[in-house]
Structure formats: structure tokens, C-alpha cells
Amino acid sequence: MATPAVRMFRRLEGLFCVYKPPGVHWKLVRDSIETNLMKGINATPSQPLPQVVHFLAQPDSESEAPRELALSTASVPTLAKHPLVTGPEFKHVRVGVGHRLDAFSSGVLVLGVGHGNKALNEMYKTRVTRDYTVEGEFGTATDDFAHTGRVVERSTYDHITQDKLDRVLAMLQGANQKALLMYSNIDMSSQEAYEMAVQGLLGPEGKSVPILTGLRCICFQPPHFTLEVQCINETQKYLRKVVHEIGLELRSTAVCKGVRRTRDGLFTLQDALIHHRWTASDVMHAIYQYHASKKMKNQKIKMTASQQNETNGEAANTME
């Protein structure tokens, strides 16, 4: 029979996401959550100690007359099974980390517990896209493309307008769309390619170079600007380099002021647990919601497929 701690661990198996603040390494986030989960699991009520029967000698009588030894039985707990002797039931809880965020970046960080680690691997074998908001500033270039790096150049930016910025973004997105088609390994004239493009499933097979599937400016207040980016196989350093290249294309310079991930696959900022909610109970609730949403999505897919089959059947009957 499973103990309360084991039953709680089983309810914690799955995927969830947290909000990683900037300036914190992802390993610290993972270690903090592992510690909190282990404390929550081991805080569950322990099972009653097993009882054993002991034979106890009766106290001697005051009389000196010889008599047979009298014994009595008593049920006593097995102290060898006591938590203070055996220690906590769970000494380690492994939490897997999905697509990582560097210390400079913030946003949605997907984690997995138990069999959720397998789901995490399967999730990233598919064409999962991620969304970011990237903040930039014109007029400065640094050695690592971030505003905290060593300044290597300063330049003017008064000539930059939002129209010019939008044209550069459109050029970059066009170049990345060609790369997306090149790495997809699918005949672009086929029906399969059309259906995948409609469903947003068109993407590279396996590992590829970073590809931007969407790029637009959502805020332009020179020298500051903010970009909304959708991408595949990216790193945060690559996104900072994109900001640097945008500055060069506009005959100026630019540094990245911040990178924040707003979506990773199915997980968004609304699903992310902030720091004070990195507890076992909140994680359990988040994993329950993930399973519920995944089940609902599968039902919608089956329903859509059924409707499509009915439509195809009606069309075939009409042609006959």
C-alpha cells in the first residue's frame, strides 16, 4: 500500500511552469523548487508504526516460595520504522528543466516532475515555438550585445524612424522564412506542406539554426524600442545579437536591455508560478490544470478530425 508521501508524489508528476526573474540562474530556480517539493512531500502524515508482540516477565512476588515464571504479552511499536530513525521518506525529488533561460533573461520556464521529464523530452522533439518580448536601445554597442557589457562603440540614432525599423524587421523575417522552408525537408508544392502551414506545424526537423517565425515592433520611443519575437531553436544570446544586427542595418548601433519569454509551447505567462507560489500545493494545482487543458485539447482535436471526416464523406457522396 502506497504511503501518503508516495501518493502525493504521484499527484506531482507532470509539467508546469514558473516565472524566472532576471539575474537568477535557472539552476537556482530548479534547486529551490526541488527543495520545496521535497519538504511538502515529507510533511505529509506518516503511516502508523507497525506493532510487534513482546513477552514481558511479571514482577517478582515478595514471597520467597518458588513459583513458575509468569509472562504477559504487550503490543509495542517498532521504533526502527520511526521517521526519526529512518529519516525522511523522500531524500531527493528530480525536477527536469525544459528550454533554459540564461541569468540575464526572465519569463516562462517549463519544468517536469517524475514522468513529466519524459513528456518534457517529447515536447521538445516537436516543432515547439516560443514567444519573447525583447527590449533594445539605439546608440550603443557592447562586446556581448547586452547593456551590461563593455561599451565598444557609440553612434547617433536621430535618423531612425519606425518605418525604417519595420522595413528592416520585414527583411529579417523574410530571410528567416526561407530558412524555415529550407530546413523543413518537405516538398513545398505538396498538400502535406499546405496543411502543415495552415495548422502552424511547418518547421525544421530536429535541431537547426535559430529561426525567427515572427518579428514585429510593438513599441517605438527612440532610443528605446520593444520587439515581439516568435522563434524556434533560439538562445537568448542569439536574440541579443539580432538586436545588434538591427542597429547595424539601420546604420547605427543597438544593445539589448532585456529578454523576456512570454510563451513556451502551451505554457504562457498566465500559467507561470511566481516565486512565493513555488510550493508543493501550488505546483500540484498547476500540474492538475495542465493535465485538464491537455485532455480538453485532445478532445477538440478528435472532434475536429471527426467533423473533417464527415465533411469529406459528404463531399465524396456529392461528387458521386
Tab-separated table of N, CA and C in Angstrom, residues 153-223:
chain	number	residue	atom	x	y	z
A	153	GLU	N	31.328	50.966	-28.827
A	153	GLU	CA	31.023	51.988	-29.832
A	153	GLU	C	29.773	52.760	-29.432
A	154	ARG	N	29.755	54.030	-29.792
A	154	ARG	CA	28.558	54.864	-29.642
A	154	ARG	C	28.258	55.511	-30.984
A	155	SER	N	26.974	55.731	-31.267
A	155	SER	CA	26.587	56.282	-32.561
A	155	SER	C	25.296	57.079	-32.419
A	156	THR	N	24.964	57.810	-33.471
A	156	THR	CA	23.722	58.599	-33.474
A	156	THR	C	22.565	57.712	-33.928
A	157	TYR	N	21.364	58.151	-33.598
A	157	TYR	CA	20.173	57.376	-33.963
A	157	TYR	C	19.009	58.282	-34.365
A	158	ASP	N	19.260	59.590	-34.511
A	158	ASP	CA	18.173	60.511	-34.829
A	158	ASP	C	17.514	60.213	-36.170
A	159	HIS	N	18.234	59.571	-37.080
A	159	HIS	CA	17.698	59.301	-38.412
A	159	HIS	C	16.769	58.084	-38.445
A	160	ILE	N	16.682	57.350	-37.353
A	160	ILE	CA	15.886	56.115	-37.332
A	160	ILE	C	14.420	56.442	-37.077
A	161	THR	N	13.552	55.929	-37.937
A	161	THR	CA	12.099	56.075	-37.772
A	161	THR	C	11.480	54.686	-37.641
A	162	GLN	N	10.224	54.635	-37.226
A	162	GLN	CA	9.575	53.330	-37.079
A	162	GLN	C	9.381	52.665	-38.433
A	163	ASP	N	9.147	53.462	-39.490
A	163	ASP	CA	9.006	52.871	-40.827
A	163	ASP	C	10.292	52.171	-41.247
A	164	LYS	N	11.429	52.811	-40.994
A	164	LYS	CA	12.709	52.195	-41.336
A	164	LYS	C	12.932	50.932	-40.517
A	165	LEU	N	12.576	50.981	-39.232
A	165	LEU	CA	12.724	49.803	-38.381
A	165	LEU	C	11.836	48.668	-38.869
A	166	ASP	N	10.589	48.992	-39.243
A	166	ASP	CA	9.666	47.954	-39.718
A	166	ASP	C	10.171	47.306	-40.997
A	167	ARG	N	10.797	48.090	-41.879
A	167	ARG	CA	11.323	47.521	-43.122
A	167	ARG	C	12.467	46.550	-42.836
A	168	VAL	N	13.318	46.907	-41.890
A	168	VAL	CA	14.416	46.004	-41.520
A	168	VAL	C	13.868	44.716	-40.901
A	169	LEU	N	12.850	44.849	-40.053
A	169	LEU	CA	12.252	43.660	-39.432
A	169	LEU	C	11.613	42.761	-40.488
A	170	ALA	N	10.942	43.365	-41.477
A	170	ALA	CA	10.327	42.577	-42.546
A	170	ALA	C	11.392	41.844	-43.360
A	171	MET	N	12.535	42.495	-43.601
A	171	MET	CA	13.619	41.857	-44.333
A	171	MET	C	14.173	40.656	-43.557
A	172	LEU	N	14.377	40.836	-42.242
A	172	LEU	CA	14.880	39.737	-41.413
A	172	LEU	C	13.896	38.579	-41.366
A	173	GLN	N	12.611	38.888	-41.249
A	173	GLN	CA	11.613	37.831	-41.177
A	173	GLN	C	11.543	37.076	-42.499
A	174	GLY	N	11.658	37.789	-43.621
A	174	GLY	CA	11.656	37.120	-44.916
A	174	GLY	C	12.817	36.156	-45.062
A	175	ALA	N	13.991	36.577	-44.626
A	175	ALA	CA	15.166	35.703	-44.696
A	175	ALA	C	14.982	34.467	-43.821
A	176	ASN	N	14.364	34.642	-42.676
A	176	ASN	CA	14.145	33.502	-41.781
A	176	ASN	C	13.053	32.576	-42.300
A	177	GLN	N	12.059	33.111	-43.014
A	177	GLN	CA	11.034	32.260	-43.613
A	177	GLN	C	11.647	31.338	-44.653
A	178	LYS	N	12.614	31.844	-45.423
A	178	LYS	CA	13.304	30.995	-46.399
A	178	LYS	C	14.074	29.885	-45.689
A	179	ALA	N	14.715	30.232	-44.562
A	179	ALA	CA	15.441	29.219	-43.794
A	179	ALA	C	14.487	28.177	-43.225
A	180	LEU	N	13.307	28.617	-42.806
A	180	LEU	CA	12.301	27.698	-42.267
A	180	LEU	C	11.895	26.674	-43.319
A	181	LEU	N	11.674	27.129	-44.548
A	181	LEU	CA	11.286	26.218	-45.624
A	181	LEU	C	12.441	25.286	-45.988
A	182	MET	N	13.659	25.813	-45.940
A	182	MET	CA	14.823	25.009	-46.325
A	182	MET	C	15.048	23.860	-45.349
A	183	TYR	N	14.846	24.106	-44.044
A	183	TYR	CA	15.102	23.082	-43.028
A	183	TYR	C	13.897	22.174	-42.770
A	184	SER	N	12.769	22.428	-43.443
A	184	SER	CA	11.564	21.638	-43.169
A	184	SER	C	11.608	20.263	-43.807
A	185	ASN	N	12.408	20.094	-44.882
A	185	ASN	CA	12.523	18.808	-45.582
A	185	ASN	C	11.181	18.299	-46.080
A	186	ILE	N	10.356	19.215	-46.569
A	186	ILE	CA	9.042	18.863	-47.100
A	186	ILE	C	8.876	19.546	-48.452
A	187	ASP	N	8.269	18.843	-49.392
A	187	ASP	CA	8.009	19.416	-50.705
A	187	ASP	C	6.970	20.532	-50.561
A	188	MET	N	7.386	21.762	-50.845
A	188	MET	CA	6.512	22.907	-50.632
A	188	MET	C	5.308	22.930	-51.572
A	189	SER	N	5.345	22.144	-52.640
A	189	SER	CA	4.217	22.100	-53.577
A	189	SER	C	3.214	21.005	-53.219
A	190	SER	N	3.462	20.273	-52.129
A	190	SER	CA	2.596	19.157	-51.758
A	190	SER	C	1.435	19.615	-50.878
A	191	GLN	N	0.402	18.767	-50.825
A	191	GLN	CA	-0.756	19.043	-49.973
A	191	GLN	C	-0.367	18.983	-48.501
A	192	GLU	N	0.579	18.100	-48.169
A	192	GLU	CA	1.042	17.980	-46.788
A	192	GLU	C	1.643	19.291	-46.288
A	193	ALA	N	2.453	19.932	-47.139
A	193	ALA	CA	3.069	21.205	-46.756
A	193	ALA	C	2.000	22.271	-46.538
A	194	TYR	N	0.969	22.281	-47.391
A	194	TYR	CA	-0.111	23.272	-47.247
A	194	TYR	C	-0.859	23.072	-45.933
A	195	GLU	N	-1.223	21.819	-45.619
A	195	GLU	CA	-1.965	21.542	-44.389
A	195	GLU	C	-1.137	21.861	-43.155
A	196	MET	N	0.160	21.552	-43.182
A	196	MET	CA	1.027	21.854	-42.038
A	196	MET	C	1.177	23.361	-41.860
A	197	ALA	N	1.264	24.093	-42.974
A	197	ALA	CA	1.387	25.546	-42.878
A	197	ALA	C	0.125	26.158	-42.298
A	198	VAL	N	-1.048	25.641	-42.690
A	198	VAL	CA	-2.320	26.151	-42.164
A	198	VAL	C	-2.413	25.917	-40.659
A	199	GLN	N	-1.954	24.747	-40.193
A	199	GLN	CA	-2.022	24.406	-38.779
A	199	GLN	C	-0.856	24.968	-37.974
A	200	GLY	N	0.073	25.652	-38.632
A	200	GLY	CA	1.221	26.226	-37.933
A	200	GLY	C	2.240	25.189	-37.510
A	201	LEU	N	2.276	24.039	-38.197
A	201	LEU	CA	3.182	22.945	-37.823
A	201	LEU	C	4.422	22.885	-38.696
A	202	LEU	N	4.530	23.799	-39.647
A	202	LEU	CA	5.677	23.788	-40.537
A	202	LEU	C	6.914	24.252	-39.779
A	203	GLY	N	7.951	23.439	-39.825
A	203	GLY	CA	9.158	23.801	-39.083
A	203	GLY	C	10.276	22.834	-39.371
A	204	PRO	N	11.453	23.084	-38.835
A	204	PRO	CA	12.616	22.230	-39.108
A	204	PRO	C	12.487	20.876	-38.430
A	205	GLU	N	13.054	19.866	-39.082
A	205	GLU	CA	13.114	18.529	-38.498
A	205	GLU	C	14.343	18.442	-37.608
A	206	GLY	N	14.134	18.203	-36.300
A	206	GLY	CA	15.250	18.086	-35.381
A	206	GLY	C	15.906	19.429	-35.124
A	207	LYS	N	17.205	19.380	-34.833
A	207	LYS	CA	17.951	20.578	-34.483
A	207	LYS	C	18.304	21.358	-35.741
A	208	SER	N	18.210	22.667	-35.659
A	208	SER	CA	18.563	23.523	-36.785
A	208	SER	C	19.133	24.821	-36.236
A	209	VAL	N	19.506	25.705	-37.139
A	209	VAL	CA	19.942	27.034	-36.704
A	209	VAL	C	18.730	27.769	-36.126
A	210	PRO	N	18.943	28.794	-35.294
A	210	PRO	CA	17.802	29.563	-34.783
A	210	PRO	C	17.015	30.185	-35.943
A	211	ILE	N	15.694	30.116	-35.858
A	211	ILE	CA	14.819	30.636	-36.909
A	211	ILE	C	13.756	31.530	-36.281
A	212	LEU	N	13.601	32.726	-36.809
A	212	LEU	CA	12.558	33.656	-36.364
A	212	LEU	C	11.326	33.443	-37.227
A	213	THR	N	10.231	33.007	-36.634
A	213	THR	CA	8.996	32.803	-37.385
A	213	THR	C	8.089	34.024	-37.339
A	214	GLY	N	8.368	34.951	-36.451
A	214	GLY	CA	7.588	36.183	-36.361
A	214	GLY	C	8.427	37.273	-35.724
A	215	LEU	N	8.291	38.503	-36.236
A	215	LEU	CA	9.116	39.606	-35.721
A	215	LEU	C	8.408	40.925	-36.011
A	216	ARG	N	8.066	41.665	-34.962
A	216	ARG	CA	7.424	42.962	-35.159
A	216	ARG	C	7.738	43.884	-33.991
A	217	CYS	N	7.639	45.189	-34.263
A	217	CYS	CA	7.883	46.206	-33.238
A	217	CYS	C	6.562	46.556	-32.568
A	218	ILE	N	6.507	46.467	-31.255
A	218	ILE	CA	5.273	46.785	-30.527
A	218	ILE	C	5.383	48.091	-29.751
A	219	CYS	N	6.582	48.658	-29.685
A	219	CYS	CA	6.771	49.939	-29.008
A	219	CYS	C	8.018	50.616	-29.580
A	220	PHE	N	7.863	51.898	-29.978
A	220	PHE	CA	8.988	52.633	-30.565
A	220	PHE	C	9.027	54.029	-29.952
A	221	GLN	N	9.963	54.227	-29.041
A	221	GLN	CA	10.183	55.520	-28.388
A	221	GLN	C	11.691	55.760	-28.326
A	222	PRO	N	12.254	56.259	-29.448
A	222	PRO	CA	13.722	56.397	-29.535
A	222	PRO	C	14.320	57.081	-28.312
A	223	PRO	N	15.444	56.539	-27.805
A	223	PRO	CA	16.228	55.428	-28.394
A	223	PRO	C	15.730	54.038	-28.030
